[in-house]
Every structure is written in C-alpha cells, then in structure tokens.
mmCIF file of C-alpha atoms in Angstrom:
data_model
loop_
_atom_site.group_PDB
_atom_site.id
_atom_site.type_symbol
_atom_site.label_atom_id
_atom_site.label_comp_id
_atom_site.label_asym_id
_atom_site.label_seq_id
_atom_site.Cartn_x
_atom_site.Cartn_y
_atom_site.Cartn_z
ATOM 1 C CA UNK A 1 105.877 106.197 184.443
ATOM 2 C CA UNK A 2 108.578 104.518 182.374
ATOM 3 C CA UNK A 3 109.430 105.738 178.904
ATOM 4 C CA UNK A 4 108.290 103.388 176.175
ATOM 5 C CA UNK A 5 110.859 101.186 174.445
ATOM 6 C CA UNK A 6 110.428 103.109 171.188
ATOM 7 C CA UNK A 7 111.231 106.416 172.886
ATOM 8 C CA UNK A 8 113.946 105.788 175.428
ATOM 9 C CA UNK A 9 117.285 107.336 174.628
ATOM 10 C CA UNK A 10 120.232 107.277 177.027
ATOM 11 C CA UNK A 11 123.371 108.895 175.571
ATOM 12 C CA UNK A 12 125.078 109.134 178.972
ATOM 13 C CA UNK A 13 124.418 105.515 179.958
ATOM 14 C CA UNK A 14 127.530 103.339 180.054
ATOM 15 C CA UNK A 15 126.961 99.615 179.615
ATOM 16 C CA UNK A 16 129.315 96.648 179.450
ATOM 17 C CA UNK A 17 128.259 93.337 177.913
ATOM 18 C CA UNK A 18 130.427 90.285 178.589
ATOM 19 C CA UNK A 19 130.137 87.188 176.397
ATOM 20 C CA UNK A 20 132.664 84.865 174.780
ATOM 21 C CA UNK A 21 130.354 84.402 171.784
ATOM 22 C CA UNK A 22 130.869 86.988 169.037
ATOM 23 C CA UNK A 23 127.385 86.502 167.604
ATOM 24 C CA UNK A 24 125.785 87.147 170.999
ATOM 25 C CA UNK A 25 127.706 90.420 171.285
ATOM 26 C CA UNK A 26 126.643 91.403 167.773
ATOM 27 C CA UNK A 27 123.008 90.664 168.576
ATOM 28 C CA UNK A 28 123.171 92.677 171.809
ATOM 29 C CA UNK A 29 124.654 95.702 170.073
ATOM 30 C CA UNK A 30 122.167 95.453 167.223
ATOM 31 C CA UNK A 31 119.159 95.334 169.534
ATOM 32 C CA UNK A 32 120.232 98.557 171.228
ATOM 33 C CA UNK A 33 121.595 100.463 168.243
ATOM 34 C CA UNK A 34 118.762 103.032 168.259
ATOM 35 C CA UNK A 35 119.053 104.012 171.925
ATOM 36 C CA UNK A 36 122.281 106.018 171.835
ATOM 37 C CA UNK A 37 124.021 104.313 174.741
ATOM 38 C CA UNK A 38 127.756 103.922 175.266
ATOM 39 C CA UNK A 39 128.279 100.157 175.076
ATOM 40 C CA UNK A 40 131.574 98.331 175.569
ATOM 41 C CA UNK A 41 132.120 94.612 175.103
ATOM 42 C CA UNK A 42 134.352 92.011 176.707
ATOM 43 C CA UNK A 43 134.844 88.405 175.622
ATOM 44 C CA UNK A 44 135.986 86.928 178.939
ATOM 45 C CA UNK A 45 135.755 87.386 182.678
ATOM 46 C CA UNK A 46 139.351 88.550 182.739
ATOM 47 C CA UNK A 47 138.658 91.217 180.134
ATOM 48 C CA UNK A 48 135.564 92.261 182.079
ATOM 49 C CA UNK A 49 137.655 92.897 185.203
ATOM 50 C CA UNK A 50 140.110 94.970 183.193
ATOM 51 C CA UNK A 51 137.273 97.038 181.732
ATOM 52 C CA UNK A 52 135.844 97.685 185.194
ATOM 53 C CA UNK A 53 139.211 98.975 186.371
ATOM 54 C CA UNK A 54 139.202 101.466 183.513
ATOM 55 C CA UNK A 55 135.568 102.605 183.330
ATOM 56 C CA UNK A 56 132.571 103.379 185.539
ATOM 57 C CA UNK A 57 129.584 101.473 184.115
ATOM 58 C CA UNK A 58 125.940 101.847 185.080
ATOM 59 C CA UNK A 59 124.984 98.314 184.007
ATOM 60 C CA UNK A 60 126.861 95.128 183.166
ATOM 61 C CA UNK A 61 125.324 92.211 181.294
ATOM 62 C CA UNK A 62 127.291 89.041 182.077
ATOM 63 C CA UNK A 63 127.125 85.728 180.242
ATOM 64 C CA UNK A 64 126.785 82.775 182.586
ATOM 65 C CA UNK A 65 128.809 80.072 180.831
ATOM 66 C CA UNK A 66 132.241 81.226 179.699
ATOM 67 C CA UNK A 67 135.522 79.281 179.563
ATOM 68 C CA UNK A 68 138.178 79.733 182.251
ATOM 69 C CA UNK A 69 136.045 82.054 184.398
ATOM 70 C CA UNK A 70 132.255 81.860 184.184
ATOM 71 C CA UNK A 71 129.830 84.651 185.074
ATOM 72 C CA UNK A 72 129.410 83.595 188.706
ATOM 73 C CA UNK A 73 133.152 83.361 189.302
ATOM 74 C CA UNK A 74 133.641 86.710 187.559
ATOM 75 C CA UNK A 75 131.105 88.306 189.892
ATOM 76 C CA UNK A 76 133.001 86.925 192.894
ATOM 77 C CA UNK A 77 136.245 88.372 191.517
ATOM 78 C CA UNK A 78 134.512 91.725 190.996
ATOM 79 C CA UNK A 79 133.686 91.875 194.697
ATOM 80 C CA UNK A 80 137.397 91.429 195.487
ATOM 81 C CA UNK A 81 138.567 94.001 192.923
ATOM 82 C CA UNK A 82 140.004 96.898 194.912
ATOM 83 C CA UNK A 83 140.502 99.092 191.834
ATOM 84 C CA UNK A 84 136.935 98.612 190.602
ATOM 85 C CA UNK A 85 135.530 101.847 189.125
ATOM 86 C CA UNK A 86 132.102 100.237 188.598
ATOM 87 C CA UNK A 87 131.220 99.337 192.184
ATOM 88 C CA UNK A 88 127.711 100.743 191.794
ATOM 89 C CA UNK A 89 126.967 98.955 188.524
ATOM 90 C CA UNK A 90 123.865 96.790 188.274
ATOM 91 C CA UNK A 91 124.975 93.347 187.060
ATOM 92 C CA UNK A 92 122.557 91.197 185.053
ATOM 93 C CA UNK A 93 123.314 87.557 184.225
ATOM 94 C CA UNK A 94 122.628 86.264 180.714
ATOM 95 C CA UNK A 95 121.809 82.569 180.450
ATOM 96 C CA UNK A 96 120.620 80.124 177.816
ATOM 97 C CA UNK A 97 119.760 77.605 180.560
ATOM 98 C CA UNK A 98 116.789 79.257 182.248
ATOM 99 C CA UNK A 99 115.659 76.342 184.384
ATOM 100 C CA UNK A 100 113.283 76.458 187.340
ATOM 101 C CA UNK A 101 114.867 78.228 190.291
ATOM 102 C CA UNK A 102 117.582 79.855 188.171
ATOM 103 C CA UNK A 103 116.512 83.403 189.027
ATOM 104 C CA UNK A 104 116.647 82.695 192.763
ATOM 105 C CA UNK A 105 120.052 81.064 192.445
ATOM 106 C CA UNK A 106 121.486 84.030 190.549
ATOM 107 C CA UNK A 107 119.974 86.507 193.008
ATOM 108 C CA UNK A 108 121.598 84.609 195.873
ATOM 109 C CA UNK A 109 124.939 84.901 194.096
ATOM 110 C CA UNK A 110 124.517 88.670 193.995
ATOM 111 C CA UNK A 111 123.195 89.409 190.512
ATOM 112 C CA UNK A 112 120.463 92.036 190.304
ATOM 113 C CA UNK A 113 118.441 90.042 187.770
ATOM 114 C CA UNK A 114 118.752 87.716 184.801
ATOM 115 C CA UNK A 115 117.799 87.580 181.121
ATOM 116 C CA UNK A 116 117.215 84.429 179.108
ATOM 117 C CA UNK A 117 118.812 83.790 175.724
ATOM 118 C CA UNK A 118 118.062 84.274 172.933
ATOM 119 C CA UNK A 119 117.566 87.856 174.031
ATOM 120 C CA UNK A 120 114.236 89.434 173.120
ATOM 121 C CA UNK A 121 114.544 93.158 172.327
ATOM 122 C CA UNK A 122 111.557 94.322 174.359
ATOM 123 C CA UNK A 123 112.698 92.364 177.450
ATOM 124 C CA UNK A 124 116.190 93.820 177.187
ATOM 125 C CA UNK A 125 114.795 97.338 176.829
ATOM 126 C CA UNK A 126 112.508 96.879 179.832
ATOM 127 C CA UNK A 127 115.413 95.563 181.895
ATOM 128 C CA UNK A 128 117.501 98.614 181.063
ATOM 129 C CA UNK A 129 114.648 100.980 181.867
ATOM 130 C CA UNK A 130 114.121 99.182 185.174
ATOM 131 C CA UNK A 131 117.690 99.524 186.418
ATOM 132 C CA UNK A 132 119.210 102.596 184.771
ATOM 133 C CA UNK A 133 119.077 105.752 186.927
ATOM 134 C CA UNK A 134 115.954 107.687 185.945
ATOM 135 C CA UNK A 135 117.918 110.803 185.064
ATOM 136 C CA UNK A 136 119.698 108.899 182.273
ATOM 137 C CA UNK A 137 116.468 107.896 180.516
ATOM 138 C CA UNK A 138 115.517 110.570 178.029
ATOM 139 C CA UNK A 139 113.092 110.961 175.203
ATOM 140 C CA UNK A 140 114.566 110.289 171.791
ATOM 141 C CA UNK A 141 117.146 112.811 170.665
ATOM 142 C CA UNK A 142 115.192 115.461 168.725
ATOM 143 C CA UNK A 143 117.859 115.449 166.072
ATOM 144 C CA UNK A 144 117.915 111.685 165.737
ATOM 145 C CA UNK A 145 116.329 110.347 162.612
ATOM 146 C CA UNK A 146 114.014 107.448 163.144
ATOM 147 C CA UNK A 147 115.625 104.263 161.911
ATOM 148 C CA UNK A 148 113.267 102.149 159.913
ATOM 149 C CA UNK A 149 114.129 98.460 159.715
ATOM 150 C CA UNK A 150 115.624 97.654 156.320
ATOM 151 C CA UNK A 151 113.698 95.085 154.366
ATOM 152 C CA UNK A 152 114.190 93.780 150.887
ATOM 153 C CA UNK A 153 110.625 92.780 150.272
ATOM 154 C CA UNK A 154 108.949 89.426 150.745
ATOM 155 C CA UNK A 155 111.109 86.363 150.222
ATOM 156 C CA UNK A 156 109.816 83.129 148.839
ATOM 157 C CA UNK A 157 111.701 81.361 151.597
ATOM 158 C CA UNK A 158 109.721 83.216 154.260
ATOM 159 C CA UNK A 159 106.972 80.694 153.669
ATOM 160 C CA UNK A 160 108.336 77.756 155.607
ATOM 161 C CA UNK A 161 108.659 74.526 153.707
ATOM 162 C CA UNK A 162 107.750 71.368 155.553
ATOM 163 C CA UNK A 163 111.394 70.272 155.790
ATOM 164 C CA UNK A 164 112.958 73.660 156.537
ATOM 165 C CA UNK A 165 115.259 73.766 159.557
ATOM 166 C CA UNK A 166 115.283 77.559 159.854
ATOM 167 C CA UNK A 167 112.245 79.654 160.728
ATOM 168 C CA UNK A 168 113.194 82.836 158.879
ATOM 169 C CA UNK A 169 110.309 84.821 160.317
ATOM 170 C CA UNK A 170 111.295 83.910 163.873
ATOM 171 C CA UNK A 171 114.925 84.728 163.181
ATOM 172 C CA UNK A 172 114.053 88.126 161.781
ATOM 173 C CA UNK A 173 111.720 88.783 164.697
ATOM 174 C CA UNK A 174 114.700 88.268 167.035
ATOM 175 C CA UNK A 175 116.481 90.917 164.942
ATOM 176 C CA UNK A 176 113.624 93.422 165.304
ATOM 177 C CA UNK A 177 112.321 92.629 161.800
ATOM 178 C CA UNK A 178 115.437 94.261 160.403
ATOM 179 C CA UNK A 179 116.454 92.340 157.298
ATOM 180 C CA UNK A 180 119.914 93.917 157.101
ATOM 181 C CA UNK A 181 120.634 93.140 160.751
ATOM 182 C CA UNK A 182 119.401 89.575 160.274
ATOM 183 C CA UNK A 183 121.632 89.052 157.246
ATOM 184 C CA UNK A 184 124.614 90.269 159.274
ATOM 185 C CA UNK A 185 123.835 87.550 161.820
ATOM 186 C CA UNK A 186 123.534 84.942 159.075
ATOM 187 C CA UNK A 187 126.873 85.936 157.568
ATOM 188 C CA UNK A 188 128.536 85.806 160.970
ATOM 189 C CA UNK A 189 127.102 82.299 161.363
ATOM 190 C CA UNK A 190 128.503 81.237 157.977
ATOM 191 C CA UNK A 191 131.926 82.671 158.775
ATOM 192 C CA UNK A 192 132.127 80.866 162.113
ATOM 193 C CA UNK A 193 134.587 77.928 162.395
ATOM 194 C CA UNK A 194 132.385 76.312 165.067
ATOM 195 C CA UNK A 195 131.677 73.080 163.186
ATOM 196 C CA UNK A 196 135.372 72.501 162.487
ATOM 197 C CA UNK A 197 136.280 73.221 166.104
ATOM 198 C CA UNK A 198 133.536 70.977 167.458
ATOM 199 C CA UNK A 199 134.669 68.158 165.165
ATOM 200 C CA UNK A 200 138.236 68.527 166.371
ATOM 201 C CA UNK A 201 137.209 68.422 170.028
ATOM 202 C CA UNK A 202 135.184 65.286 169.314
ATOM 203 C CA UNK A 203 138.060 63.541 167.544
ATOM 204 C CA UNK A 204 140.411 64.459 170.385
ATOM 205 C CA UNK A 205 137.865 63.340 173.024
ATOM 206 C CA UNK A 206 138.178 66.805 174.548
ATOM 207 C CA UNK A 207 134.649 66.817 175.916
ATOM 208 C CA UNK A 208 135.122 69.798 178.233
ATOM 209 C CA UNK A 209 135.825 72.105 175.287
ATOM 210 C CA UNK A 210 133.206 70.194 173.295
ATOM 211 C CA UNK A 211 130.605 71.158 175.914
ATOM 212 C CA UNK A 212 131.647 74.821 175.829
ATOM 213 C CA UNK A 213 131.522 74.912 172.023
ATOM 214 C CA UNK A 214 128.177 73.126 171.697
ATOM 215 C CA UNK A 215 126.740 75.591 174.220
ATOM 216 C CA UNK A 216 127.734 78.487 171.950
ATOM 217 C CA UNK A 217 126.393 76.713 168.861
ATOM 218 C CA UNK A 218 123.086 76.100 170.641
ATOM 219 C CA UNK A 219 122.639 79.829 171.233
ATOM 220 C CA UNK A 220 123.739 80.821 167.731
ATOM 221 C CA UNK A 221 121.251 78.431 166.148
ATOM 222 C CA UNK A 222 118.472 79.795 168.350
ATOM 223 C CA UNK A 223 119.392 83.357 167.355
ATOM 224 C CA UNK A 224 118.881 82.431 163.692
ATOM 225 C CA UNK A 225 115.531 80.708 164.221
ATOM 226 C CA UNK A 226 116.867 77.137 163.874
ATOM 227 C CA UNK A 227 115.014 75.797 166.916
ATOM 228 C CA UNK A 228 115.222 72.052 166.250
ATOM 229 C CA UNK A 229 118.974 72.160 165.599
ATOM 230 C CA UNK A 230 119.408 74.305 168.715
ATOM 231 C CA UNK A 231 117.503 71.709 170.741
ATOM 232 C CA UNK A 232 119.807 68.946 169.470
ATOM 233 C CA UNK A 233 122.809 71.005 170.585
ATOM 234 C CA UNK A 234 121.155 71.561 173.960
ATOM 235 C CA UNK A 235 120.741 67.817 174.512
ATOM 236 C CA UNK A 236 124.418 67.220 173.695
ATOM 237 C CA UNK A 237 125.411 69.953 176.127
ATOM 238 C CA UNK A 238 123.183 68.631 178.903
ATOM 239 C CA UNK A 239 124.497 65.097 178.447
ATOM 240 C CA UNK A 240 127.993 66.315 179.282
ATOM 241 C CA UNK A 241 126.992 68.931 181.847
ATOM 242 C CA UNK A 242 124.714 66.853 184.046
ATOM 243 C CA UNK A 243 125.995 63.309 183.763
ATOM 244 C CA UNK A 244 129.168 63.483 181.694
ATOM 245 C CA UNK A 245 127.315 61.099 179.378
ATOM 246 C CA UNK A 246 129.953 60.716 176.673
ATOM 247 C CA UNK A 247 128.141 57.739 175.159
ATOM 248 C CA UNK A 248 125.149 59.974 174.329
ATOM 249 C CA UNK A 249 127.471 62.368 172.519
ATOM 250 C CA UNK A 250 129.103 59.497 170.646
ATOM 251 C CA UNK A 251 125.679 58.273 169.556
ATOM 252 C CA UNK A 252 124.361 61.648 168.404
ATOM 253 C CA UNK A 253 127.364 63.756 167.365
ATOM 254 C CA UNK A 254 127.311 62.704 163.714
ATOM 255 C CA UNK A 255 123.563 63.235 163.511
ATOM 256 C CA UNK A 256 123.936 66.752 164.858
ATOM 257 C CA UNK A 257 126.733 67.553 162.424
ATOM 258 C CA UNK A 258 124.550 66.501 159.497
ATOM 259 C CA UNK A 259 121.716 68.729 160.712
ATOM 260 C CA UNK A 260 124.120 71.624 161.337
ATOM 261 C CA UNK A 261 125.479 71.383 157.804
ATOM 262 C CA UNK A 262 121.910 71.349 156.509
ATOM 263 C CA UNK A 263 121.270 74.601 158.385
ATOM 264 C CA UNK A 264 124.423 76.031 156.822
ATOM 265 C CA UNK A 265 123.145 75.034 153.366
ATOM 266 C CA UNK A 266 119.770 76.680 154.009
ATOM 267 C CA UNK A 267 121.440 79.862 155.227
ATOM 268 C CA UNK A 268 123.703 79.976 152.159
ATOM 269 C CA UNK A 269 120.682 79.589 149.906
ATOM 270 C CA UNK A 270 118.881 82.388 151.752
ATOM 271 C CA UNK A 271 121.870 84.711 151.424
ATOM 272 C CA UNK A 272 122.137 84.045 147.686
ATOM 273 C CA UNK A 273 118.511 85.012 147.057
ATOM 274 C CA UNK A 274 117.462 88.660 147.019
#
C-alpha cells in the first residue's frame, strides 16, 4: 500500500529536475517543499550531464523542449556517459505538449514515464511514490511541523470578472492553495524579461529562438492560471513547430503581445492588493 501524498517523506531521496525555465523549476521545488527530499536543479542538458557525473540520483525529471540539447537528446547522451553516477536513476520526461501517442513515443526513447505541464501536485507526488525505492518512502518526520498553506484571506479579485484573463483560483490551486507560494510565482512572472526578448526575436526574424521563448511563455501563463493567453502562445508555437508558418506569427504576434501585457497589468494589480 502506498503512503498517501500528505504523509510521504523521503529525506534520503535524491532528485534532479532539468528545465531551462526558471519559473518551472520554482514551481517544482514549491510543490515538493514539504516532503524533505534532496532536490538539485539544472537549466540545460549540458548541466544535467555534469550533475550526473557528480551525484547519484534516484529520479530525474527532464524537460522535453530545451535549447541546444532537448530532453530526448540529453537522454541519448546520458546513455553514452561513461562517468555517469546515476545509471540507475528513473528518468521522467516533462512536456507541455501532451499529444496523443506522446507517452508511447517517450517510452520508446527510454524514459520511464512522462508528466504533463503545468504540473499538478498530486500527480507529481504519485509519480514519485511509484518510482522511488520503497525503503526511501517514510511517514512524515515526527519532528516536522505541519506546514499550513499561507493565505491572506479572501480577495475581491478571486471572483472572476467577465473580462479577466487570469483565473486566480486556478492559479492558486496549481500552487497547492498556498497564497505565499502563488505570489512568488506572480513576482517571478513580473520580473521576467520574456516579452522584451520575444519582441527582439520577432524584430530580428529569429523565429527559432522565438519558438523556444513562446514555448516557455506558454507554460508560465498556464502556471499562473492565464489559460486563454497560454493558448494563444501555444498556437504561435505550433505554427512554427509544425509548418514553420511565419505568416501566422506575423498576423498574430502583436495581438498576443497586447494580451500578454494585459495579463501583466492584472498581475500587478493583484500584487498591489492585500
């Protein structure tokens, strides 16, 4: 019988999460903060390989789409790594493009399993319980104080207005109903230079880097609860990924930027209200 998500505690478990998106790493760490695990991060395939030469991990969570070396290519390099100290690690792929047949494709490549983004806490916890060695899964540390999600009371903005681009309740649900954790994600979003970078790639007609950046923005928007804006980013990404349809991007880039800035304005307003 598996230990419930609320109870599992694994202080000897060593996990590596690989993602080029800082917000995704922050979310991952936040979702597992109460389980006592030893978690390292890497922001590229190259850094992942270096980490695996230094440490013996039980599980590795690998982002699919990363610049220079994506998750699949990184896995292939791992197989060739003679100085790999994590040969027995279970490797899970993380993907925001969970299309039909994706699981089978990733399994054929050699991944143990896959998780869809945005990551749902209970699914992540179940995945860890499924693949971690049973002896590492313990009941909660008797000396560990139960962490109660921090809330600041009901917000007027929690009641969605008809024109709101951000579903605050959904965003907080993705952050385990932890208001403080959610606000950290919102601040990270506000501090991100993504819009400036995307605009520069567009002006320079650098559509390869544009595709990589819009992919990251799609996930970040979904993490906040901005589903419609995330969907717009997804369509821009798919236009370049599947058909290299630059004309679609040229037709819809400005529209997306307006919506993105509107999300930024809503987030700023949320952060200013207590």
